[in-house]
CSV table of C-alpha atoms and ligand atoms in Angstrom, one decimal:
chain,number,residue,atom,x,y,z
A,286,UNK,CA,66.4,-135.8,11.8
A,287,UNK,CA,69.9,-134.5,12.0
A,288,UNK,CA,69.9,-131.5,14.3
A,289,UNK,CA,73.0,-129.4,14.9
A,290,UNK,CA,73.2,-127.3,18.1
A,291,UNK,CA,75.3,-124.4,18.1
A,292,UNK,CA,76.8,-123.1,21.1
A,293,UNK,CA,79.8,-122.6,22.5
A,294,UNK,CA,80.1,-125.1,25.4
A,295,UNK,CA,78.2,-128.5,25.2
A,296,UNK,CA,78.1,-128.7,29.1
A,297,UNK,CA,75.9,-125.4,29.6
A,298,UNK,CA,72.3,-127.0,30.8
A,299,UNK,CA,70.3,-125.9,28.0
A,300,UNK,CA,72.5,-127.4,25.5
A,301,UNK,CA,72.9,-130.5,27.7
A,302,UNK,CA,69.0,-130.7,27.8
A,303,UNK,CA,68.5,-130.0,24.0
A,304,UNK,CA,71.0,-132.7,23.3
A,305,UNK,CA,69.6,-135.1,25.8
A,306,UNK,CA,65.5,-134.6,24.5
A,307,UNK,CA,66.9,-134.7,20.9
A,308,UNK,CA,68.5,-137.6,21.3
A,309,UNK,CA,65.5,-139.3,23.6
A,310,UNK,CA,63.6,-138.2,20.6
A,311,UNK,CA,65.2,-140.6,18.5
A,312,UNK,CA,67.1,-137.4,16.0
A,313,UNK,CA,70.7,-137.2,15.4
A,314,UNK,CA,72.1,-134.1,17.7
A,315,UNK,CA,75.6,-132.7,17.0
A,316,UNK,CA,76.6,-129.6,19.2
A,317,UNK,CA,78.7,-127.0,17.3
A,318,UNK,CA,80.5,-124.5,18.3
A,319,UNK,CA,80.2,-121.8,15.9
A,320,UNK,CA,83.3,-119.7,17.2
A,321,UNK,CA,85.2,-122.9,15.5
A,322,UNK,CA,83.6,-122.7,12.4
A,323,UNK,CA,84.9,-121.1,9.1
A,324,UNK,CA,82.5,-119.4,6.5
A,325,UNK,CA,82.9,-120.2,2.7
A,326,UNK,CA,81.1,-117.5,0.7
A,327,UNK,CA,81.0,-118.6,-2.8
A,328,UNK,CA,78.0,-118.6,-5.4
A,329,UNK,CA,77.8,-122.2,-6.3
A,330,UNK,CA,79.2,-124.2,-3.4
A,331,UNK,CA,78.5,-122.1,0.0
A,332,UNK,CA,79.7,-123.9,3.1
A,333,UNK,CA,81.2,-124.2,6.3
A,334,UNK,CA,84.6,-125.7,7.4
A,335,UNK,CA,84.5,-127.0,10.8
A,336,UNK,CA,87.6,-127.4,12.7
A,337,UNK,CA,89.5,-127.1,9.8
A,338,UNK,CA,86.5,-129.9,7.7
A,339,UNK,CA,83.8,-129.1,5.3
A,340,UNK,CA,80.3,-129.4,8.1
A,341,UNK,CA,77.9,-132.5,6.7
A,342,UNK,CA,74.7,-131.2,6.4
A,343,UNK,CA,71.7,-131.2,9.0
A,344,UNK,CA,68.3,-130.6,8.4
A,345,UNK,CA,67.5,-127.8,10.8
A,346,UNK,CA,69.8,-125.8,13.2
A,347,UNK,CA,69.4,-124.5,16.9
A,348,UNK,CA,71.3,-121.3,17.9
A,349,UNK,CA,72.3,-120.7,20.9
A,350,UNK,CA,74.3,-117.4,20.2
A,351,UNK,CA,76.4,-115.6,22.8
A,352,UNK,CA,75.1,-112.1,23.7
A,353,UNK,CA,79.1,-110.9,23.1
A,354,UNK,CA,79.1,-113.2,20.0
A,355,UNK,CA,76.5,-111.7,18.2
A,356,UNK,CA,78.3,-110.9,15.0
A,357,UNK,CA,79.9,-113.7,14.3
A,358,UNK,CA,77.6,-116.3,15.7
A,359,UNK,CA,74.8,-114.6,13.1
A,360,UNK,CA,77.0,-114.7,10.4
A,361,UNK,CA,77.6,-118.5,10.8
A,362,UNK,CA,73.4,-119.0,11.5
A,363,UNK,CA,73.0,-116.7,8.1
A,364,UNK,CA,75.6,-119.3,6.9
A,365,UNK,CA,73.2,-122.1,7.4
A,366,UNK,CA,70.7,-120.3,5.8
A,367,UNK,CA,72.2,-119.6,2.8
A,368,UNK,CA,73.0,-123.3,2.4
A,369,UNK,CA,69.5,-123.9,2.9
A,370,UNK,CA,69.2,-125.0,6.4
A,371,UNK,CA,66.3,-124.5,8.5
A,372,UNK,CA,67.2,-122.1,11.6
A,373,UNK,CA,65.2,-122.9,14.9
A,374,UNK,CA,65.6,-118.7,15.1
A,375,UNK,CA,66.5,-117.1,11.9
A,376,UNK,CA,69.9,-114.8,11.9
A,377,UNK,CA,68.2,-111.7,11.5
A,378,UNK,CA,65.5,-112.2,14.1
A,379,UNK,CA,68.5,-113.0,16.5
A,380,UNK,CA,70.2,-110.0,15.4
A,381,UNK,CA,67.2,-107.7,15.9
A,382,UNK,CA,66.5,-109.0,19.0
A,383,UNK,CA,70.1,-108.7,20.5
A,384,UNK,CA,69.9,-104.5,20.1
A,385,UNK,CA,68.1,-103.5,22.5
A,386,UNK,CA,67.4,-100.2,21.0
A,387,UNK,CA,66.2,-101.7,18.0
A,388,UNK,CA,64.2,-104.5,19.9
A,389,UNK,CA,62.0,-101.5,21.5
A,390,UNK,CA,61.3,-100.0,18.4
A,391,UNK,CA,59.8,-102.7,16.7
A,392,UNK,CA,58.0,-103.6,19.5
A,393,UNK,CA,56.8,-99.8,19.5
A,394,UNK,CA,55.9,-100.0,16.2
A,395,UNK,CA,53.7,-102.9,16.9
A,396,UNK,CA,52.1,-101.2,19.6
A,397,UNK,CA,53.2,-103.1,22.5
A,398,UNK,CA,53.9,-101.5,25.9
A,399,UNK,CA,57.2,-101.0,26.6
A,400,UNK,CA,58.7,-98.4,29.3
A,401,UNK,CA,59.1,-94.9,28.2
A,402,UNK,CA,63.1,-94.8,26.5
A,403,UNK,CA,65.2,-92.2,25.3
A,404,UNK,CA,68.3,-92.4,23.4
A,405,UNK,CA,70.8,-89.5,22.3
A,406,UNK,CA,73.9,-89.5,20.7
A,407,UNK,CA,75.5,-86.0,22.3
A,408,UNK,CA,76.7,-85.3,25.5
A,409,UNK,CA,74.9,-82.0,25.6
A,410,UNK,CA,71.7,-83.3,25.3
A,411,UNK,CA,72.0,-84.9,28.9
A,412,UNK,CA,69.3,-82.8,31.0
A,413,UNK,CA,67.0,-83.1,28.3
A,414,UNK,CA,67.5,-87.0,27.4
A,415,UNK,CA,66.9,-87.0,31.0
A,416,UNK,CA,63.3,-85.3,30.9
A,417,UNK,CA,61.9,-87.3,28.1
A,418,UNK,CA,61.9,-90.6,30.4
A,419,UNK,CA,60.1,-88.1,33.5
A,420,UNK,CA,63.6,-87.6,35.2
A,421,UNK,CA,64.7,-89.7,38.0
A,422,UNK,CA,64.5,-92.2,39.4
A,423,UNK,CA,65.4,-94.0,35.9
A,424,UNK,CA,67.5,-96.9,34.5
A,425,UNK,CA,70.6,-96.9,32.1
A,426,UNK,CA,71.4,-100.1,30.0
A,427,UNK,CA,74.5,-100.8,27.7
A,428,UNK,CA,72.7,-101.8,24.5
A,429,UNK,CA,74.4,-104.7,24.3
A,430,UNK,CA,74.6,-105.7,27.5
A,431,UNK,CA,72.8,-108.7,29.3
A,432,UNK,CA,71.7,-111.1,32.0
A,433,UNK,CA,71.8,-107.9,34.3
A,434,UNK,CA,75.6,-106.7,33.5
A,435,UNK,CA,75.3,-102.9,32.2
A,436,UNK,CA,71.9,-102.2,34.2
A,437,UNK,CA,72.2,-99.1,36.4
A,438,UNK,CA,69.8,-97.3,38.9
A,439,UNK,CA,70.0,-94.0,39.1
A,440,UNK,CA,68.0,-92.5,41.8
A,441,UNK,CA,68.8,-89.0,41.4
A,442,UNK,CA,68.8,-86.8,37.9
A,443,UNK,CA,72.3,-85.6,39.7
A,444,UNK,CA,73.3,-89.5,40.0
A,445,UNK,CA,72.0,-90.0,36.0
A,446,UNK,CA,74.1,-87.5,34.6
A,447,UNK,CA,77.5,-88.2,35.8
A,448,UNK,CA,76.4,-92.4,35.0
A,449,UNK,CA,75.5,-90.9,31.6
A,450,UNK,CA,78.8,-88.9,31.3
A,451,UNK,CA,81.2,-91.8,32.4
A,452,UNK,CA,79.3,-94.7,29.6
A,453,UNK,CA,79.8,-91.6,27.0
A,454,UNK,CA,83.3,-91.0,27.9
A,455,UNK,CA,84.1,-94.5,27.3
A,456,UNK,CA,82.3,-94.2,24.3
A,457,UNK,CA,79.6,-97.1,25.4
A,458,UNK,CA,76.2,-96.7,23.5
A,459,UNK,CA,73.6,-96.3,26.0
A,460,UNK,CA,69.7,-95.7,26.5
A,461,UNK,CA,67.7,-94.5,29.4
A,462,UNK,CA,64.4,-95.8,30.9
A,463,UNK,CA,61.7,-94.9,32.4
A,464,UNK,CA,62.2,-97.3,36.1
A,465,UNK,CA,58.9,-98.8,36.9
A,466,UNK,CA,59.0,-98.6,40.6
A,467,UNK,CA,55.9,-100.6,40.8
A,468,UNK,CA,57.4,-103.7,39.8
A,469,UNK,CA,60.0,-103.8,43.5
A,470,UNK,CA,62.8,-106.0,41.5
A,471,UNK,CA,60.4,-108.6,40.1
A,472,UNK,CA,59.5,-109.7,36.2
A,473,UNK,CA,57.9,-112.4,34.4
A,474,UNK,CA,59.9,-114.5,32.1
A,475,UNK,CA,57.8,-116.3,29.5
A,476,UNK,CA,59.4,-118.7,27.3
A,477,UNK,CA,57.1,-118.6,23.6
A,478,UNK,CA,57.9,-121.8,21.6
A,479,UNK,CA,56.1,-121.5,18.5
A,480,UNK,CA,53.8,-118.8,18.8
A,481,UNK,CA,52.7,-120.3,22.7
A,482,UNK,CA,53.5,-119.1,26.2
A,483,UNK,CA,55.2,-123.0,27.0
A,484,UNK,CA,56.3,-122.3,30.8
A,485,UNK,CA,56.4,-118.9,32.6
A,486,UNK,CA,58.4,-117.5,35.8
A,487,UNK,CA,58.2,-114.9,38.1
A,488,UNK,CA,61.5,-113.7,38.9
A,489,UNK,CA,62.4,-111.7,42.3
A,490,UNK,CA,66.0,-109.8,42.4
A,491,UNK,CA,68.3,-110.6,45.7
A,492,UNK,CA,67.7,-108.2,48.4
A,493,UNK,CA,68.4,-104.8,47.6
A,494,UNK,CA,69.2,-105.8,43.9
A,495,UNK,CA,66.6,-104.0,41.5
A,496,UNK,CA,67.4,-106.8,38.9
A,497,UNK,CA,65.7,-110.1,38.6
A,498,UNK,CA,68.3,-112.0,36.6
A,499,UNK,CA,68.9,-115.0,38.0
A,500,UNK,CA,72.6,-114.6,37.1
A,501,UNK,CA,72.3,-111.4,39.5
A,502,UNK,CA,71.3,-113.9,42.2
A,503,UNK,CA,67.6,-113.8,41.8
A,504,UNK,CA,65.6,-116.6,42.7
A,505,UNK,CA,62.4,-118.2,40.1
A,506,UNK,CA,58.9,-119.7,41.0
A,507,UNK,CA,56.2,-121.0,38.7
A,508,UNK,CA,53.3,-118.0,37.6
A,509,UNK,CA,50.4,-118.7,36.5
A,510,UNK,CA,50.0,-116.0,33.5
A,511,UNK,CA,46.7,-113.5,32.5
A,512,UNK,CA,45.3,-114.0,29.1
A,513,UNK,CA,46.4,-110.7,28.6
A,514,UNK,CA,50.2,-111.5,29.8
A,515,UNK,CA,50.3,-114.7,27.6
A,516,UNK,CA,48.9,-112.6,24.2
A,517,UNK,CA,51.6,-109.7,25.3
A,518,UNK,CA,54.5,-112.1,25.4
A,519,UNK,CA,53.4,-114.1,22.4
A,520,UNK,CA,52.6,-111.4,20.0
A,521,UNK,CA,56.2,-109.5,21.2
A,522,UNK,CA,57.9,-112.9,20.0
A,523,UNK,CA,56.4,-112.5,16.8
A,524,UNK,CA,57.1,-108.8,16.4
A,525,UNK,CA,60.8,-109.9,16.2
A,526,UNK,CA,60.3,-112.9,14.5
A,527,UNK,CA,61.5,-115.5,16.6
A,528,UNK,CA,60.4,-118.7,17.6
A,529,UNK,CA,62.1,-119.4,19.8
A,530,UNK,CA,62.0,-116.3,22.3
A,531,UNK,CA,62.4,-115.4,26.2
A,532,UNK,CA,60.2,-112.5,26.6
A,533,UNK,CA,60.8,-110.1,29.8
A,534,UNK,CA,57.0,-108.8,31.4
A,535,UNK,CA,57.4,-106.2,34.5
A,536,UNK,CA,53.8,-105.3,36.0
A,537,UNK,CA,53.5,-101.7,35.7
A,538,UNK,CA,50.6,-99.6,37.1
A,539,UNK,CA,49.2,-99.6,33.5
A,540,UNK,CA,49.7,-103.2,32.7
A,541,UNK,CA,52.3,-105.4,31.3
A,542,UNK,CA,55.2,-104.1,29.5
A,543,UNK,CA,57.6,-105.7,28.0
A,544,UNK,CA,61.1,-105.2,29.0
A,545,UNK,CA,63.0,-107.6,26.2
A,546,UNK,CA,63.2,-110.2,23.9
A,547,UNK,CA,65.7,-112.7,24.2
A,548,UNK,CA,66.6,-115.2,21.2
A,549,UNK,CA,68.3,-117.6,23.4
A,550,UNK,CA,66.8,-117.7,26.6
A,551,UNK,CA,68.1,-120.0,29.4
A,552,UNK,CA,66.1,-123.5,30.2
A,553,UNK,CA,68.1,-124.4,33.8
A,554,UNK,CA,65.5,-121.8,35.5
A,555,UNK,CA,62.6,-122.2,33.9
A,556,UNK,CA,62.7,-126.1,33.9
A,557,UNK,CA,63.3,-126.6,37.4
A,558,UNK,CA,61.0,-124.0,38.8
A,559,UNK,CA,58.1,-125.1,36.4
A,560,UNK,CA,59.1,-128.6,35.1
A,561,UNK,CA,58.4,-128.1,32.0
A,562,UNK,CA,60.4,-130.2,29.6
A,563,UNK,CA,60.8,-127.0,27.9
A,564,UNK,CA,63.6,-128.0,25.8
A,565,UNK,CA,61.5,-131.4,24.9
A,566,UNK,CA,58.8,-128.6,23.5
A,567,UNK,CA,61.8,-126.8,21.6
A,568,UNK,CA,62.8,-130.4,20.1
A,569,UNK,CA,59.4,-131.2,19.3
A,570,UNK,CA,58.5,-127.7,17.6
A,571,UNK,CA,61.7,-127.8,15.7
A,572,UNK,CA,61.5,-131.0,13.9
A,573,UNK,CA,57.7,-130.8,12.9
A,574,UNK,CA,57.8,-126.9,11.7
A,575,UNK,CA,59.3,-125.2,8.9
A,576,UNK,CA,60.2,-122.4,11.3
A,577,UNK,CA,61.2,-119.8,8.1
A,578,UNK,CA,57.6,-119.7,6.9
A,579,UNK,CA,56.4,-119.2,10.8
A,580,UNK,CA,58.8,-115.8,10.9
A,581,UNK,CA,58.2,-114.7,7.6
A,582,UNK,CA,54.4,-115.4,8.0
A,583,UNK,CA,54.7,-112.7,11.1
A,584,UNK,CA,56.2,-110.6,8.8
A,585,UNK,CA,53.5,-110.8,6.2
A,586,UNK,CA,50.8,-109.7,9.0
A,587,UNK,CA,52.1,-106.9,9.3
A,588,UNK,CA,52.8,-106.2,5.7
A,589,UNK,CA,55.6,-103.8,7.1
A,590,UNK,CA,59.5,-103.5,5.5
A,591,UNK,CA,61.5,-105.5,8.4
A,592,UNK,CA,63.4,-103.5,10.9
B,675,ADP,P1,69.4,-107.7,30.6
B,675,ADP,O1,69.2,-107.9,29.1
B,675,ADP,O2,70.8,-107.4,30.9
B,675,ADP,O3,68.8,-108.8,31.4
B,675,ADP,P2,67.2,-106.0,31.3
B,675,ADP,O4,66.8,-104.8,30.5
B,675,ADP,O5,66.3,-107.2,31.1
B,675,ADP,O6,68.7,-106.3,30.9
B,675,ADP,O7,67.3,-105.6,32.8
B,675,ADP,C1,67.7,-106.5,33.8
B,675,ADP,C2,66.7,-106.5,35.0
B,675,ADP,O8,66.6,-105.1,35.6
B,675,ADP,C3,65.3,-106.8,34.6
B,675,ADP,O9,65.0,-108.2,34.6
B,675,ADP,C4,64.4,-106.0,35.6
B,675,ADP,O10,64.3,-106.8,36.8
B,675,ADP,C5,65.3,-104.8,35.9
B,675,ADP,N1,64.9,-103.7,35.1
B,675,ADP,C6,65.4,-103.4,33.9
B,675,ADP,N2,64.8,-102.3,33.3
B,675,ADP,C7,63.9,-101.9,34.3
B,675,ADP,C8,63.0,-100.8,34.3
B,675,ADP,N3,62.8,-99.9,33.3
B,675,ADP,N4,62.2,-100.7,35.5
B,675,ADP,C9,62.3,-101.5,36.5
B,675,ADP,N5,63.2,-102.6,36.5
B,675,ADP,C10,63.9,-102.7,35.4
């Protein structure tokens, strides 16, 4: 098969790993960097030029989006689409995903778990925005933000509100959680290929460091997951309809919630503290699927206009 990988820098592990199974697997690989790529919209003949070229074709696509690429790397994905490529993760799936506000909702909707989160669009509402997550201490994210950056602790409601005031001021979209105190700076990363936990992680932040991004220095060993983790995490990928999907578990005194869903989650971690040829299973899921059916099947379930 011909398989195009888009992402901006072919020596990044995961697309190094993808490109390396792909090719192992006897398939075509090409990596793409969609920030180079040029969209043709026209009704007949869509396409996309490619350093300046017309793109051959390819049979199925892997995104690997940028979290501060999100627009344009979608657009490009949605690209494919409308040329009839298959999309490992579909553009809107990605795109739903990579709001974290919106991510919550539908995973609300669904009736997963997720830690209590308010939102609020005026300044004035502070105190109260404050109350609806049971006051400190809580945690304020950038919506956009990720792998940790735009994650604040605020231990005090005195400490939330001047956070709160300095991300309005600079006119930042915010939301406020709910801090599960229980979970002392460690989560679960599970890595759903497919509908199926592949390879999980525990996570724990450096010391002192709430966070338990590994970008924010936190170290990863192999977990062994509950049958009630593993359904959480895989029915969370589905809510969003991806595929391909990092999903975020923090143990809370209730049970698992779910923290986020990522559409292009990491392999270096996850491979080398489980190894898993994880991005062997994404290889392998890709080129015997028709993905587009798998997301709009998870749709269908839940009979439900998308979010
Ligand atoms: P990002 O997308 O930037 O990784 P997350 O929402 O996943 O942002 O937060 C980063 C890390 O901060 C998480 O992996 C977790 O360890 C910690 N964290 C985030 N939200 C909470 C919370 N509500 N309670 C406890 N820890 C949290």
């Amino acid at each position: 098969m011909k398989i195009a990988i888009l992402s901006q820098d072919a020596s990044l592990y995961s697309t190094r790993r993808l490109k390396e199974e792909g090719e192992a697997k006897g398939h075509q690989i090409q990596v793409i960097n969609y920030l180079q790529c040029y969209i043709k919209i026209t009704a007949h003949q869509p396409s996309i030029l490619y350093n300046g070229k017309p793109l051959e074709s390819f049979d199925v696509i892997i995104p690997r989006i940028g979290s501060s690429k999100t627009l344009y790397g979608t657009a490009v994905v949605r690209q494919f689409e409308v040329m009839g490529v298959r999309s490992a993760n579909s553009s809107q799936a990605i795109q739903r995903s990579r709001d974290k506000l919106q991510c919550l909702q539908i995973l609300a909707r669904e009736g997963i778990r997720i830690p209590v989160t308010g939102f609020a669009e005026i300044t004035q509402d502070i105190d109260d925005l404050i109350e609806t997550v049971g006051g400190a201490p809580l945690v304020i994210k950038l919506l956009e933000g990720s792998q940790g950056f735009g994650v604040v602790l605020a231990e005090t409601n005195q400490v939330a509100r001047s956070i709160i005031e300095v991300f309005r001021q600079s006119n930042s979209n915010i939301l406020v959680q709910e801090f599960i105190t229980e979970s002392a700076g460690e989560d679960i990363r599970c890595f759903v290929v497919g509908g199926e936990v592949i390879a999980a992680i525990k996570r724990q932040g450096a010391a002192g460091d709430f966070r338990s991004n590994l970008h924010q220095g936190g170290q990863a060993k192999k977990v062994k997951l509950t049958s009630q983790e593993k359904k959480i995490a895989v029915r969370a990928a589905q809510a969003t309809g991806l595929n391909i999907a990092g999903v975020d578990l923090l143990q809370s005194n209730h049970g698992p919630v779910v923290l986020e869903v990522n559409s292009s989650p990491g392999l270096e971690g996850i491979e080398k503290a489980t190894h898993v040829n994880v991005a062997g299973k994404i290889i392998d899921f890709v080129t015997k699927n028709a993905m587009l059916e798998v997301s709009a099947a998870a749709g269908r379930r839940s009979a439900r206009l998308p979010l």
